[in-house]
Coordinates of C-alpha atoms in Angstrom, one line a residue:
Chain P
M202 CA 0.0 0.0 0.1
D203 CA 2.5 2.5 0.9
L204 CA 5.2 1.3 -1.5
N205 CA 2.2 2.0 -4.8
I206 CA 1.7 5.5 -3.0
I207 CA 5.3 6.4 -3.0
T208 CA 5.6 4.9 -7.1
E209 CA 2.3 7.2 -8.3
N210 CA 3.9 9.9 -6.5
W211 CA 7.3 9.1 -8.2
L212 CA 5.9 8.5 -11.8
F213 CA 4.1 12.2 -11.5
L214 CA 6.8 13.9 -10.1
Y215 CA 8.3 12.5 -13.0
Y216 CA 5.7 12.7 -15.9
V217 CA 5.6 16.9 -14.5
E218 CA 9.3 17.1 -15.0
I219 CA 9.6 16.1 -18.4
C220 CA 6.6 19.4 -18.9
M221 CA 8.2 21.7 -16.9
T222 CA 11.6 21.1 -19.5
S223 CA 9.9 21.3 -22.5
F224 CA 7.7 23.8 -20.9
G225 CA 11.3 25.3 -20.3
D226 CA 12.9 24.7 -23.5
A227 CA 9.6 26.3 -25.4
F228 CA 10.7 29.9 -23.5
A229 CA 13.5 29.6 -23.6
A230 CA 13.7 29.6 -27.4
A231 CA 11.0 32.2 -27.4
W232 CA 13.1 34.0 -25.7
A233 CA 15.8 33.5 -28.2
L234 CA 13.5 34.2 -30.8
I235 CA 12.9 37.6 -29.5
A236 CA 16.2 38.5 -28.0
G237 CA 17.2 38.1 -31.7
F238 CA 14.6 39.7 -33.5
D239 CA 13.8 37.1 -35.8
G240 CA 13.1 37.7 -38.8
E241 CA 9.5 35.9 -38.7
L242 CA 8.5 37.1 -35.5
A243 CA 9.8 40.7 -36.2
D244 CA 7.5 40.6 -39.9
I245 CA 4.3 39.6 -37.9
V246 CA 4.9 41.9 -35.3
L247 CA 5.4 44.8 -37.5
L248 CA 2.3 43.8 -39.7
S249 CA 0.1 43.8 -36.8
L250 CA 1.1 47.0 -35.9
K251 CA 0.8 48.9 -39.1
V252 CA -3.2 47.0 -39.1
S253 CA -4.0 48.1 -35.9
L254 CA -2.6 51.7 -36.1
S255 CA -3.9 52.0 -39.2
A256 CA -6.8 50.9 -38.0
V257 CA -7.6 52.9 -35.0
V258 CA -6.3 55.8 -37.1
L259 CA -9.6 55.6 -39.2
A260 CA -12.1 54.5 -36.8
T261 CA -10.8 58.0 -34.8
A262 CA -11.2 59.9 -37.7
I263 CA -15.2 58.6 -37.3
G264 CA -15.4 58.0 -34.3
L265 CA -14.2 61.2 -32.7
P266 CA -16.4 63.3 -34.6
L267 CA -19.8 61.0 -34.1
G268 CA -19.0 61.0 -30.1
A269 CA -18.8 64.8 -30.2
A270 CA -21.6 66.1 -32.3
I271 CA -24.2 63.3 -30.6
A272 CA -22.5 64.5 -27.2
V273 CA -23.4 68.3 -27.8
E274 CA -26.2 68.2 -30.3
R275 CA -29.9 67.2 -28.8
F276 CA -31.8 65.4 -31.2
P277 CA -35.2 63.2 -31.9
G278 CA -34.2 59.4 -31.1
R279 CA -30.7 60.2 -29.3
Q280 CA -31.0 58.5 -26.2
V281 CA -31.7 55.0 -29.0
L282 CA -28.5 56.2 -30.8
I283 CA -26.8 56.1 -27.5
V284 CA -28.1 53.0 -26.6
I285 CA -27.4 51.4 -29.5
L286 CA -23.2 53.0 -29.9
N287 CA -22.7 51.6 -26.7
A288 CA -24.0 47.4 -27.6
L289 CA -22.1 48.2 -30.6
M290 CA -19.1 48.0 -28.1
G291 CA -19.7 44.5 -27.2
L292 CA -19.3 43.2 -31.1
P293 CA -18.2 40.0 -31.0
P294 CA -14.8 40.2 -33.9
V295 CA -15.7 37.4 -34.9
V296 CA -19.0 38.5 -35.9
V297 CA -17.0 41.8 -37.5
G298 CA -15.2 39.7 -39.4
L299 CA -18.1 37.7 -40.7
L300 CA -19.5 40.7 -41.6
V301 CA -17.2 42.3 -43.6
Y302 CA -16.1 39.2 -45.0
L303 CA -19.4 39.5 -46.8
L304 CA -18.8 42.8 -47.8
L305 CA -16.3 42.3 -49.6
S306 CA -16.5 38.5 -51.0
R307 CA -16.7 38.3 -54.8
A308 CA -20.9 37.7 -54.1
G309 CA -20.9 40.7 -52.2
P310 CA -21.2 44.8 -52.9
L311 CA -17.8 45.2 -52.8
G312 CA -16.9 42.0 -54.2
T313 CA -15.1 44.7 -57.1
L314 CA -12.6 46.1 -54.8
G315 CA -10.8 42.4 -54.7
I316 CA -9.3 43.3 -51.1
L317 CA -10.8 40.0 -49.4
F318 CA -7.5 38.6 -47.8
T319 CA -5.6 42.1 -47.7
P320 CA -3.8 43.9 -45.0
Q321 CA -7.1 46.3 -46.3
A322 CA -9.3 43.8 -45.8
M323 CA -8.4 43.6 -41.6
V324 CA -7.6 47.1 -41.8
I325 CA -11.4 47.6 -42.7
A326 CA -12.6 44.9 -40.7
Q327 CA -10.3 46.0 -37.0
A328 CA -12.1 49.5 -38.1
V329 CA -15.2 49.0 -38.2
L330 CA -14.5 46.7 -34.7
I331 CA -13.2 49.7 -32.6
T332 CA -15.6 52.8 -34.4
P333 CA -18.3 52.1 -31.7
I334 CA -15.6 52.1 -29.2
I335 CA -14.4 55.3 -30.1
A336 CA -17.4 56.9 -30.1
A337 CA -19.5 55.7 -27.5
L338 CA -16.5 56.5 -24.7
S339 CA -15.7 59.8 -26.8
R340 CA -19.5 60.8 -26.6
Q341 CA -19.4 60.0 -22.9
T342 CA -16.5 62.0 -22.1
I343 CA -17.7 65.1 -24.2
E344 CA -21.1 65.4 -22.5
D345 CA -19.4 64.9 -19.2
A346 CA -17.2 67.6 -20.2
W347 CA -20.5 70.0 -21.8
R348 CA -22.6 69.1 -19.0
E349 CA -19.5 71.4 -16.8
Y350 CA -18.6 73.6 -19.6
D351 CA -22.3 74.0 -21.3
E352 CA -23.3 77.4 -19.6
Q353 CA -20.0 79.3 -19.3
L354 CA -19.2 78.9 -23.2
R355 CA -22.4 79.7 -23.9
S356 CA -22.4 82.5 -21.8
L357 CA -19.0 83.5 -23.3
G358 CA -20.5 83.6 -26.9
A359 CA -19.6 79.9 -28.2
R360 CA -21.7 78.7 -30.7
R361 CA -22.2 74.6 -31.5
L362 CA -19.3 73.8 -33.4
S363 CA -16.7 76.1 -31.6
A364 CA -18.1 75.2 -28.5
A365 CA -17.8 71.1 -29.3
M366 CA -13.8 71.9 -30.5
T367 CA -13.3 73.5 -27.7
L368 CA -14.4 70.6 -25.6
I369 CA -12.8 68.0 -27.9
W370 CA -9.1 69.9 -26.9
D371 CA -9.7 70.3 -23.2
T372 CA -10.7 66.8 -22.8
R373 CA -7.8 65.6 -24.9
F374 CA -6.0 63.9 -22.5
S375 CA -8.7 61.5 -21.7
L376 CA -9.5 61.3 -25.2
L377 CA -6.1 59.9 -25.9
T378 CA -6.4 57.3 -23.5
I379 CA -9.3 56.5 -25.4
V380 CA -8.1 56.1 -28.4
L381 CA -5.1 54.3 -26.4
A382 CA -7.3 51.8 -25.7
G383 CA -8.8 51.1 -29.2
F384 CA -5.4 50.1 -29.9
G385 CA -5.2 47.8 -27.6
R386 CA -8.7 46.5 -28.8
A387 CA -7.6 46.0 -32.3
A388 CA -4.0 44.5 -31.3
A389 CA -5.3 41.6 -29.2
E390 CA -8.3 40.5 -31.5
V391 CA -8.2 37.4 -33.7
G392 CA -11.4 37.0 -35.1
A393 CA -12.2 39.3 -37.5
V394 CA -8.6 39.5 -38.9
M395 CA -8.5 35.7 -39.3
I396 CA -11.6 36.2 -41.1
V397 CA -11.4 38.5 -44.0
G398 CA -7.4 38.2 -44.1
G399 CA -7.0 34.7 -44.3
N400 CA -3.7 34.2 -41.9
I401 CA -1.2 33.9 -45.2
D402 CA 2.0 33.8 -44.4
G403 CA 3.7 36.7 -45.1
V404 CA 0.7 38.6 -46.6
T405 CA -1.8 38.3 -43.9
R406 CA -0.6 36.6 -40.9
V407 CA -0.4 39.1 -37.3
M408 CA 0.4 38.1 -34.1
T409 CA -2.9 36.5 -32.8
T410 CA -3.6 34.8 -35.7
A411 CA -0.2 33.6 -35.7
I412 CA -0.4 32.5 -32.3
A413 CA -3.8 30.8 -32.8
L414 CA -1.7 28.6 -35.9
E415 CA 1.4 27.9 -34.2
T416 CA -0.4 26.8 -31.2
S417 CA -2.8 24.8 -33.1
K418 CA 0.5 22.9 -34.8
G419 CA 2.1 22.5 -31.2
D420 CA 5.3 24.7 -32.0
L421 CA 5.6 26.5 -29.1
P422 CA 8.2 28.9 -29.3
L423 CA 7.3 31.1 -32.3
A424 CA 3.6 31.6 -30.5
L425 CA 5.2 31.9 -27.0
G426 CA 7.0 34.6 -28.5
L427 CA 4.1 36.3 -30.0
G428 CA 2.6 35.6 -27.2
I429 CA 5.3 37.5 -24.9
V430 CA 5.3 40.6 -27.6
L431 CA 1.2 40.7 -27.1
I432 CA 1.4 40.6 -23.3
G433 CA 4.0 43.4 -23.6
L434 CA 2.6 45.2 -26.0
V435 CA -0.6 45.4 -23.6
M436 CA 1.1 46.5 -20.6
L437 CA 2.8 49.1 -22.7
L438 CA -0.4 50.5 -23.8
N439 CA -1.8 50.7 -20.0
A440 CA 1.5 52.0 -18.3
L441 CA 1.7 55.5 -20.8
A442 CA -2.6 55.8 -20.8
A443 CA -1.8 56.2 -16.7
V444 CA 1.1 58.0 -17.3
I445 CA -0.3 60.7 -19.7
R446 CA -3.3 60.7 -17.2
E447 CA -1.3 61.5 -13.7
M448 CA 0.6 64.0 -16.2
A449 CA -2.3 66.2 -17.3
Q450 CA -3.7 65.9 -13.7
R451 CA -0.4 67.4 -12.4
K452 CA -0.1 69.7 -15.1
Y453 CA -3.7 71.1 -16.4
G454 CA -5.6 70.1 -13.3
Chain K
M11 CA -29.3 92.4 -5.7
I12 CA -31.9 89.6 -6.5
L13 CA -32.7 87.6 -2.7
G14 CA -35.2 85.3 -2.3
P15 CA -34.9 81.7 -0.3
N16 CA -34.3 78.4 -2.4
G17 CA -36.3 77.5 -5.1
A18 CA -37.8 81.4 -5.5
G19 CA -36.1 81.3 -9.4
K20 CA -33.8 83.9 -9.2
S21 CA -31.3 81.7 -11.5
V22 CA -33.6 80.9 -13.5
L23 CA -34.5 84.7 -13.5
M24 CA -31.2 85.7 -14.3
R25 CA -30.7 82.8 -16.9
L26 CA -33.4 83.9 -19.0
C27 CA -32.3 87.8 -18.7
H28 CA -29.2 86.5 -20.1
G29 CA -30.5 84.3 -22.7
L30 CA -29.4 80.5 -21.3
L31 CA -33.0 80.0 -21.0
T32 CA -35.7 80.4 -23.2
P33 CA -38.9 81.6 -22.0
V34 CA -41.9 79.0 -22.6
A35 CA -44.3 82.2 -23.0
G36 CA -43.8 85.8 -22.5
R37 CA -40.4 88.0 -24.4
I38 CA -36.9 89.7 -22.4
V39 CA -37.2 93.4 -23.6
W40 CA -34.4 95.6 -23.0
H41 CA -34.6 99.0 -22.8
G42 CA -31.9 101.1 -25.5
A43 CA -31.2 97.3 -26.5
R44 CA -28.8 97.1 -29.7
N45 CA -30.9 95.0 -31.8
G46 CA -30.4 91.0 -32.4
D47 CA -27.4 89.4 -30.1
V48 CA -27.6 91.2 -26.9
R49 CA -26.0 88.4 -25.4
R50 CA -22.7 90.3 -26.6
H51 CA -22.9 92.9 -24.3
Q52 CA -23.3 90.8 -21.5
A53 CA -21.2 88.8 -19.2
M54 CA -22.0 86.3 -16.6
V55 CA -20.5 84.8 -13.6
F56 CA -21.4 81.1 -11.9
Q57 CA -21.3 79.8 -8.2
R58 CA -18.9 77.5 -9.1
P59 CA -15.9 79.2 -11.4
V60 CA -15.7 76.9 -14.7
M61 CA -12.2 76.9 -16.4
L62 CA -10.2 75.5 -19.4
R63 CA -7.1 73.2 -19.0
R64 CA -5.1 76.4 -20.0
S65 CA -3.5 78.8 -18.4
A66 CA -5.6 81.9 -16.7
L67 CA -4.1 84.2 -19.5
E68 CA -5.5 81.9 -22.0
N69 CA -8.7 81.5 -20.3
V70 CA -9.3 85.3 -20.1
I71 CA -7.5 85.6 -23.9
Y72 CA -10.4 82.6 -24.8
G73 CA -13.4 84.5 -24.5
L74 CA -11.7 88.0 -26.4
K75 CA -10.9 85.8 -28.9
L76 CA -14.8 85.2 -29.2
A77 CA -16.0 88.9 -29.1
G78 CA -13.7 88.5 -32.6
K79 CA -10.6 91.0 -31.5
S80 CA -6.7 89.8 -32.7
R81 CA -4.8 88.3 -31.5
E82 CA -2.3 90.7 -30.0
E83 CA -5.2 92.9 -29.2
C84 CA -6.6 89.8 -26.5
R85 CA -3.3 89.4 -25.2
L86 CA -2.9 92.9 -24.3
R87 CA -6.2 93.2 -22.6
A88 CA -5.7 90.1 -21.0
L89 CA -2.5 90.8 -19.1
D90 CA -4.1 94.5 -18.2
V91 CA -7.5 93.3 -16.9
L92 CA -5.5 90.1 -14.9
E93 CA -3.7 92.9 -13.2
V94 CA -6.4 95.2 -11.8
V95 CA -7.6 91.4 -10.0
G96 CA -4.1 90.9 -8.6
L97 CA -3.4 87.5 -10.9
A98 CA -1.1 89.2 -12.6
Q99 CA 2.2 86.8 -11.6
H100 CA -0.3 83.9 -12.2
A101 CA -0.9 84.7 -15.9
Y102 CA 0.9 81.9 -17.0
R103 CA -0.3 78.9 -14.4
P104 CA -2.5 76.3 -15.4
A105 CA -6.0 77.9 -14.1
R106 CA -7.2 74.6 -13.1
V107 CA -4.9 74.3 -10.3
M108 CA -5.5 77.2 -8.8
S109 CA -8.0 77.9 -5.6
G110 CA -11.1 78.4 -5.8
G111 CA -10.9 82.0 -4.9
E112 CA -8.1 82.7 -7.5
Q113 CA -10.6 80.9 -9.6
Q114 CA -13.1 82.6 -9.2
R115 CA -11.3 86.1 -9.5
L116 CA -10.2 84.8 -12.6
A117 CA -13.9 84.5 -14.1
L118 CA -14.8 87.6 -12.9
A119 CA -11.5 89.0 -14.6
R120 CA -12.5 87.5 -18.1
A121 CA -16.1 88.6 -18.0
W122 CA -14.8 92.0 -17.3
A123 CA -12.3 91.9 -20.1
L124 CA -15.3 91.5 -22.9
G125 CA -16.6 95.4 -21.5
P126 CA -20.2 94.1 -20.9
D127 CA -23.0 96.3 -20.3
V128 CA -24.2 94.1 -18.0
L129 CA -23.0 91.7 -15.3
F130 CA -24.2 88.6 -14.2
L131 CA -23.1 87.1 -11.3
D132 CA -24.8 83.4 -9.1
E133 CA -23.5 83.9 -5.7
P134 CA -20.5 84.3 -6.7
T135 CA -18.8 84.3 -3.5
A136 CA -21.1 81.2 -2.5
N137 CA -18.3 78.6 -2.2
L138 CA -15.3 81.3 -0.7
D139 CA -13.9 82.3 2.6
P140 CA -14.3 85.3 4.4
S141 CA -10.8 86.7 3.1
A142 CA -11.3 85.7 -1.0
T143 CA -15.4 87.3 -0.3
Q144 CA -13.4 90.2 0.6
D145 CA -11.1 90.2 -3.0
I146 CA -14.0 89.6 -5.0
E147 CA -16.5 92.2 -3.0
R148 CA -13.6 94.2 -3.6
I149 CA -13.5 93.2 -7.6
I150 CA -17.5 93.5 -8.0
N151 CA -17.4 97.3 -6.9
A152 CA -14.4 97.8 -9.3
I153 CA -16.2 96.6 -12.1
H154 CA -19.7 98.5 -10.7
A155 CA -17.3 101.3 -10.9
S156 CA -16.2 101.2 -14.6
G157 CA -19.4 101.6 -15.9
T158 CA -21.6 98.0 -16.0
K159 CA -24.3 97.1 -14.6
I160 CA -24.2 94.6 -12.1
I161 CA -27.4 91.9 -11.2
M162 CA -26.1 89.8 -8.5
T163 CA -27.8 87.1 -6.3
T164 CA -26.6 86.6 -2.8
H165 CA -28.0 84.4 0.5
N166 CA -25.8 86.7 2.6
L167 CA -27.5 89.8 3.8
G168 CA -24.7 91.6 4.9
Q169 CA -23.1 91.0 1.2
A170 CA -26.4 92.7 0.1
R171 CA -26.3 95.2 2.6
R172 CA -22.8 96.0 1.2
L173 CA -22.7 95.7 -2.6
G174 CA -26.7 96.6 -3.1
D175 CA -28.3 99.7 -4.5
E176 CA -31.5 98.1 -4.9
I177 CA -33.2 95.0 -4.1
L178 CA -35.5 93.0 -6.2
F179 CA -37.1 90.2 -3.7
M180 CA -38.2 87.1 -5.6
S181 CA -40.4 84.4 -3.6
K182 CA -42.3 81.0 -5.3
G183 CA -41.3 82.5 -8.8
R184 CA -42.6 85.6 -8.2
L185 CA -40.8 89.3 -7.8
M186 CA -42.2 90.7 -4.5
E187 CA -40.7 94.1 -4.5
Q188 CA -38.2 96.3 -5.6
T189 CA -37.1 98.4 -3.4
P190 CA -33.4 100.7 -2.6
V191 CA -31.7 98.7 -0.3
D192 CA -31.8 100.5 3.2
R193 CA -35.6 100.7 3.0
F194 CA -35.8 97.0 2.7
F195 CA -34.3 95.8 5.3
G196 CA -36.2 98.6 7.4
E197 CA -39.0 98.3 6.5
P198 CA -40.2 95.9 3.7
V199 CA -43.6 95.8 2.2
S200 CA -44.0 92.0 1.4
S201 CA -44.8 89.5 4.5
E202 CA -42.7 87.5 2.6
A203 CA -39.9 89.6 2.9
A204 CA -40.1 90.2 6.6
A205 CA -40.1 86.4 7.2
F206 CA -37.3 85.9 4.6
I207 CA -35.1 88.9 6.3
K208 CA -35.7 87.5 9.7
G209 CA -35.3 83.5 8.8
E210 CA -31.6 85.2 6.9
M211 CA -31.4 86.7 10.4
P212 CA -32.9 85.4 13.2
W213 CA -30.8 87.4 15.9
D214 CA -32.7 90.1 14.4

């Protein structure tokens, strides 16, 4: 009886040691890829950054004016629009991917553009995904500021548009952290870019889709390396947002 | 000087006159008014100063720029006005980190810089300590001396006596009395006014 328990424990520990060793090897290999600026890894990271950056620029160009307009204007159906915008923040990325796929596929309305399975399609899909986030959050931020500044700005003679611009500039730091959040959301999603991009090697393979592929192949080093870079990126964005908030509060009040 | 219990409609009256609220019925007529945008020759300072996230100087310039003055004109006028209210050395500090009293002085400076015919003040010293209140009262007197008509509300009856020329007493949304300040406190005409004065100064 005692001997069995000892043997089982020993076998279990042996098994754990083997796992840890191969795990440890994979980790070591991953770090080697990162430290050595491995070509494949670098290309994938660069493409991820380019796609998500372009998407967030596009989303901000559309979402920020939209959020500002809804914040300062009053029109019938405004409350409904706000609720819809907030709900759209929770759009599942893979569903966005599906919708954009339908739009861009050969049988679809924009099929003649032929941009399916290219980085452009991925930019569009991610932009569709984060525009509601930027619009809804900037609407909230600007509307809160509007409530505080409204009477004073009108008293000073500011017209609607001029007041909206003043508000956007005055809330610039909060808006910047919203843009960072949008970028983080885009960089971390896999569903949309997988469907409209197709994860084609060297063309539309980004960090998230590469991690999914490599892991399913059982090829851990590249997956782990990309995972570490991705986590690092997300943490960097958050740290940046915190620093911005802190600096703005101290300097401008 | 508009006086009255809470909910009497003092703030609403001022906002209606200034054009921040639109009347549901009736009209607001200013004697000798230039037609069109009356608000251009009026200014208002609220109970809580509302400052933009920029320097004190830039806040004053903001109001002047909206009035269409040139950049250089704005700067000079703003510096002048800051000098008078005693904030010249804080001109380049971010407005929002200043104390409540300083921000309220800045709000007055911003309003004064526009050279308004009428200045509305909604309980300007309600949130300030006595020394800051004194500073504000001094500035209000200076603005009045420079020719601006001041219309203000306050809950501080001492302040009303110090600064007021004419008392407009309101109760439950109606104007009850319009009396010179000395007569108002001595012999108020309406019973509501008597009760109000007694309530606010029970030791009298």
